[in-house]
Amino acid sequence: MQVDFEDGGTSGRYTIRTKDGEAVSTFSKAGEKIIIIDHTEVDDALRGLGYGEVLIEHIVTDMRAQGKKIVPLCPFAASQFRKHPEWADVLN
């Protein structure tokens, strides 16, 4: 499954595109070492198939590799962090 990354300077997004729709998670940068996941949206045709979790997991992996911390403001992202205590090391 391909996850695309776009960096807009002060914000960014991770996207999965399929023939049936897309899943997107957006974030804002809060300085050099913190990002805030502010929104995750999955098209109806893709809901319940794990696309949102894949996005959040991808963000966690990238931020861990970059030594950055995450604030999961988005309710979906926050729920994923509660389900995955192994991601606690990247929480701010």
Short mmCIF file of N, CA and C in Angstrom, two decimals:
data_model
loop_
_atom_site.label_atom_id
_atom_site.label_comp_id
_atom_site.label_asym_id
_atom_site.label_seq_id
_atom_site.Cartn_x
_atom_site.Cartn_y
_atom_site.Cartn_z
N MET A 1 0.85 -1.17 0.00
CA MET A 1 0.00 0.00 0.00
C MET A 1 0.90 1.24 0.00
N GLN A 2 0.73 2.09 -0.96
CA GLN A 2 1.56 3.29 -1.08
C GLN A 2 0.97 4.44 -0.28
N VAL A 3 1.81 5.04 0.55
CA VAL A 3 1.44 6.22 1.31
C VAL A 3 2.25 7.39 0.76
N ASP A 4 1.57 8.40 0.25
CA ASP A 4 2.24 9.58 -0.29
C ASP A 4 2.37 10.64 0.79
N PHE A 5 3.48 11.38 0.76
CA PHE A 5 3.75 12.42 1.74
C PHE A 5 3.92 13.75 1.01
N GLU A 6 3.27 14.77 1.54
CA GLU A 6 3.43 16.13 1.00
C GLU A 6 3.80 17.05 2.15
N ASP A 7 4.87 17.83 1.95
CA ASP A 7 5.32 18.79 2.95
C ASP A 7 5.04 20.18 2.44
N GLY A 8 4.19 20.91 3.17
CA GLY A 8 3.83 22.26 2.76
C GLY A 8 4.54 23.35 3.53
N GLY A 9 5.65 23.03 4.17
CA GLY A 9 6.38 24.02 4.94
C GLY A 9 5.95 24.03 6.39
N THR A 10 4.77 24.57 6.68
CA THR A 10 4.28 24.61 8.06
C THR A 10 3.26 23.51 8.34
N SER A 11 2.93 22.77 7.32
CA SER A 11 1.97 21.68 7.46
C SER A 11 2.28 20.60 6.44
N GLY A 12 1.56 19.51 6.53
CA GLY A 12 1.78 18.43 5.58
C GLY A 12 0.63 17.45 5.61
N ARG A 13 0.75 16.42 4.77
CA ARG A 13 -0.30 15.42 4.71
C ARG A 13 0.27 14.10 4.22
N TYR A 14 -0.36 13.04 4.69
CA TYR A 14 -0.09 11.68 4.25
C TYR A 14 -1.37 11.20 3.58
N THR A 15 -1.23 10.59 2.42
CA THR A 15 -2.41 10.19 1.64
C THR A 15 -2.25 8.80 1.07
N ILE A 16 -3.31 8.04 1.11
CA ILE A 16 -3.41 6.76 0.40
C ILE A 16 -4.52 6.94 -0.63
N ARG A 17 -4.18 6.68 -1.89
CA ARG A 17 -5.18 6.79 -2.96
C ARG A 17 -5.43 5.41 -3.55
N THR A 18 -6.70 5.08 -3.70
CA THR A 18 -7.08 3.81 -4.33
C THR A 18 -8.13 4.12 -5.40
N LYS A 19 -8.50 3.12 -6.16
CA LYS A 19 -9.54 3.32 -7.18
C LYS A 19 -10.90 3.61 -6.54
N ASP A 20 -11.05 3.25 -5.25
CA ASP A 20 -12.32 3.45 -4.56
C ASP A 20 -12.38 4.73 -3.72
N GLY A 21 -11.28 5.44 -3.62
CA GLY A 21 -11.27 6.66 -2.82
C GLY A 21 -9.91 6.92 -2.21
N GLU A 22 -9.90 7.81 -1.21
CA GLU A 22 -8.64 8.10 -0.56
C GLU A 22 -8.80 8.26 0.94
N ALA A 23 -7.66 8.13 1.60
CA ALA A 23 -7.57 8.35 3.04
C ALA A 23 -6.47 9.38 3.24
N VAL A 24 -6.74 10.37 4.11
CA VAL A 24 -5.80 11.48 4.30
C VAL A 24 -5.66 11.78 5.78
N SER A 25 -4.43 12.03 6.20
CA SER A 25 -4.17 12.52 7.55
C SER A 25 -3.29 13.76 7.41
N THR A 26 -3.74 14.87 8.01
CA THR A 26 -3.00 16.12 7.89
C THR A 26 -2.38 16.49 9.24
N PHE A 27 -1.32 17.28 9.16
CA PHE A 27 -0.65 17.72 10.38
C PHE A 27 -0.13 19.14 10.20
N SER A 28 0.09 19.78 11.35
CA SER A 28 0.72 21.10 11.40
C SER A 28 2.03 20.95 12.16
N LYS A 29 2.99 21.76 11.81
CA LYS A 29 4.27 21.74 12.51
C LYS A 29 4.24 22.76 13.64
N ALA A 30 4.69 22.33 14.81
CA ALA A 30 4.77 23.21 15.98
C ALA A 30 6.24 23.31 16.36
N GLY A 31 6.99 24.03 15.57
CA GLY A 31 8.43 24.12 15.78
C GLY A 31 9.16 23.05 14.99
N GLU A 32 10.40 22.86 15.35
CA GLU A 32 11.26 21.92 14.61
C GLU A 32 11.07 20.47 15.01
N LYS A 33 10.56 20.22 16.23
CA LYS A 33 10.55 18.85 16.75
C LYS A 33 9.18 18.30 17.10
N ILE A 34 8.11 19.04 16.78
CA ILE A 34 6.76 18.58 17.14
C ILE A 34 5.82 18.77 15.96
N ILE A 35 5.00 17.74 15.71
CA ILE A 35 3.90 17.89 14.76
C ILE A 35 2.59 17.62 15.49
N ILE A 36 1.54 18.23 14.98
CA ILE A 36 0.20 18.05 15.52
C ILE A 36 -0.65 17.39 14.44
N ILE A 37 -1.06 16.16 14.67
CA ILE A 37 -1.98 15.51 13.73
C ILE A 37 -3.35 16.13 13.98
N ASP A 38 -3.86 16.87 12.99
CA ASP A 38 -5.08 17.63 13.22
C ASP A 38 -6.32 17.08 12.54
N HIS A 39 -6.14 16.18 11.58
CA HIS A 39 -7.34 15.67 10.89
C HIS A 39 -6.99 14.37 10.16
N THR A 40 -7.92 13.42 10.24
CA THR A 40 -7.82 12.18 9.45
C THR A 40 -9.19 11.93 8.86
N GLU A 41 -9.19 11.67 7.56
CA GLU A 41 -10.46 11.43 6.87
C GLU A 41 -10.28 10.27 5.90
N VAL A 42 -11.25 9.36 5.93
CA VAL A 42 -11.23 8.19 5.06
C VAL A 42 -12.55 8.16 4.30
N ASP A 43 -12.47 8.10 2.98
CA ASP A 43 -13.69 8.03 2.17
C ASP A 43 -14.55 6.84 2.61
N ASP A 44 -15.85 6.99 2.48
CA ASP A 44 -16.79 5.97 2.94
C ASP A 44 -16.47 4.57 2.41
N ALA A 45 -16.09 4.47 1.15
CA ALA A 45 -15.83 3.15 0.55
C ALA A 45 -14.63 2.45 1.18
N LEU A 46 -13.77 3.20 1.88
CA LEU A 46 -12.56 2.62 2.47
C LEU A 46 -12.66 2.45 3.98
N ARG A 47 -13.73 2.93 4.57
CA ARG A 47 -13.86 2.88 6.03
C ARG A 47 -13.91 1.45 6.54
N GLY A 48 -13.30 1.24 7.69
CA GLY A 48 -13.30 -0.07 8.32
C GLY A 48 -12.30 -1.04 7.73
N LEU A 49 -11.48 -0.57 6.80
CA LEU A 49 -10.52 -1.46 6.14
C LEU A 49 -9.08 -1.24 6.61
N GLY A 50 -8.89 -0.36 7.59
CA GLY A 50 -7.57 -0.16 8.17
C GLY A 50 -6.72 0.93 7.54
N TYR A 51 -7.28 1.68 6.61
CA TYR A 51 -6.49 2.71 5.93
C TYR A 51 -6.08 3.84 6.89
N GLY A 52 -6.96 4.24 7.77
CA GLY A 52 -6.63 5.29 8.73
C GLY A 52 -5.50 4.86 9.65
N GLU A 53 -5.57 3.63 10.12
CA GLU A 53 -4.51 3.12 11.00
C GLU A 53 -3.17 3.06 10.27
N VAL A 54 -3.19 2.67 9.01
CA VAL A 54 -1.96 2.64 8.22
C VAL A 54 -1.35 4.04 8.13
N LEU A 55 -2.19 5.04 7.92
CA LEU A 55 -1.68 6.42 7.85
C LEU A 55 -1.00 6.83 9.15
N ILE A 56 -1.67 6.60 10.27
CA ILE A 56 -1.12 7.00 11.56
C ILE A 56 0.17 6.23 11.86
N GLU A 57 0.17 4.95 11.56
CA GLU A 57 1.38 4.14 11.76
C GLU A 57 2.54 4.67 10.91
N HIS A 58 2.25 5.08 9.71
CA HIS A 58 3.28 5.64 8.83
C HIS A 58 3.84 6.94 9.41
N ILE A 59 2.96 7.79 9.92
CA ILE A 59 3.40 9.04 10.54
C ILE A 59 4.28 8.73 11.75
N VAL A 60 3.86 7.79 12.58
CA VAL A 60 4.65 7.41 13.76
C VAL A 60 6.03 6.94 13.35
N THR A 61 6.10 6.09 12.35
CA THR A 61 7.39 5.58 11.88
C THR A 61 8.29 6.70 11.39
N ASP A 62 7.72 7.60 10.59
CA ASP A 62 8.51 8.72 10.06
C ASP A 62 9.00 9.65 11.17
N MET A 63 8.12 10.00 12.10
CA MET A 63 8.50 10.93 13.16
C MET A 63 9.51 10.30 14.11
N ARG A 64 9.36 9.02 14.37
CA ARG A 64 10.33 8.31 15.21
C ARG A 64 11.72 8.37 14.55
N ALA A 65 11.76 8.12 13.25
CA ALA A 65 13.04 8.14 12.52
C ALA A 65 13.66 9.54 12.50
N GLN A 66 12.81 10.57 12.55
CA GLN A 66 13.30 11.95 12.52
C GLN A 66 13.52 12.54 13.91
N GLY A 67 13.23 11.75 14.95
CA GLY A 67 13.41 12.23 16.31
C GLY A 67 12.41 13.31 16.71
N LYS A 68 11.22 13.26 16.10
CA LYS A 68 10.19 14.25 16.40
C LYS A 68 9.10 13.65 17.28
N LYS A 69 8.32 14.53 17.91
CA LYS A 69 7.21 14.12 18.78
C LYS A 69 5.89 14.48 18.11
N ILE A 70 4.83 13.81 18.54
CA ILE A 70 3.50 13.96 17.95
C ILE A 70 2.49 14.36 19.01
N VAL A 71 1.64 15.32 18.66
CA VAL A 71 0.45 15.65 19.46
C VAL A 71 -0.75 15.18 18.62
N PRO A 72 -1.45 14.13 19.06
CA PRO A 72 -2.59 13.63 18.30
C PRO A 72 -3.88 14.38 18.63
N LEU A 73 -4.04 15.57 18.07
CA LEU A 73 -5.23 16.38 18.31
C LEU A 73 -6.47 15.76 17.64
N CYS A 74 -6.29 15.17 16.50
CA CYS A 74 -7.37 14.50 15.77
C CYS A 74 -7.92 13.35 16.63
N PRO A 75 -9.24 13.27 16.82
CA PRO A 75 -9.81 12.20 17.64
C PRO A 75 -9.46 10.80 17.15
N PHE A 76 -9.42 10.60 15.83
CA PHE A 76 -9.06 9.28 15.31
C PHE A 76 -7.62 8.94 15.67
N ALA A 77 -6.71 9.90 15.46
CA ALA A 77 -5.30 9.66 15.79
C ALA A 77 -5.14 9.38 17.28
N ALA A 78 -5.84 10.15 18.11
CA ALA A 78 -5.76 9.94 19.56
C ALA A 78 -6.23 8.52 19.92
N SER A 79 -7.30 8.06 19.27
CA SER A 79 -7.79 6.71 19.57
C SER A 79 -6.78 5.65 19.14
N GLN A 80 -6.08 5.89 18.05
CA GLN A 80 -5.06 4.95 17.60
C GLN A 80 -3.90 4.89 18.59
N PHE A 81 -3.52 6.03 19.14
CA PHE A 81 -2.45 6.03 20.14
C PHE A 81 -2.87 5.27 21.39
N ARG A 82 -4.15 5.34 21.77
CA ARG A 82 -4.62 4.57 22.92
C ARG A 82 -4.58 3.07 22.63
N LYS A 83 -4.81 2.67 21.38
CA LYS A 83 -4.80 1.26 20.99
C LYS A 83 -3.37 0.72 20.81
N HIS A 84 -2.40 1.63 20.67
CA HIS A 84 -1.02 1.22 20.39
C HIS A 84 -0.07 1.85 21.40
N PRO A 85 -0.01 1.28 22.60
CA PRO A 85 0.89 1.84 23.62
C PRO A 85 2.36 1.80 23.22
N GLU A 86 2.70 0.98 22.24
CA GLU A 86 4.08 0.91 21.76
C GLU A 86 4.49 2.17 21.01
N TRP A 87 3.55 3.06 20.73
CA TRP A 87 3.85 4.32 20.07
C TRP A 87 4.08 5.45 21.07
N ALA A 88 4.00 5.16 22.35
CA ALA A 88 4.07 6.21 23.38
C ALA A 88 5.37 7.00 23.33
N ASP A 89 6.43 6.42 22.81
CA ASP A 89 7.71 7.12 22.78
C ASP A 89 7.70 8.36 21.88
N VAL A 90 6.74 8.46 20.96
CA VAL A 90 6.69 9.64 20.07
C VAL A 90 5.64 10.65 20.51
N LEU A 91 4.92 10.35 21.59
CA LEU A 91 3.92 11.30 22.09
C LEU A 91 4.61 12.49 22.76
N ASN A 92 4.05 13.65 22.55
CA ASN A 92 4.58 14.86 23.22
C ASN A 92 3.73 15.15 24.45
#
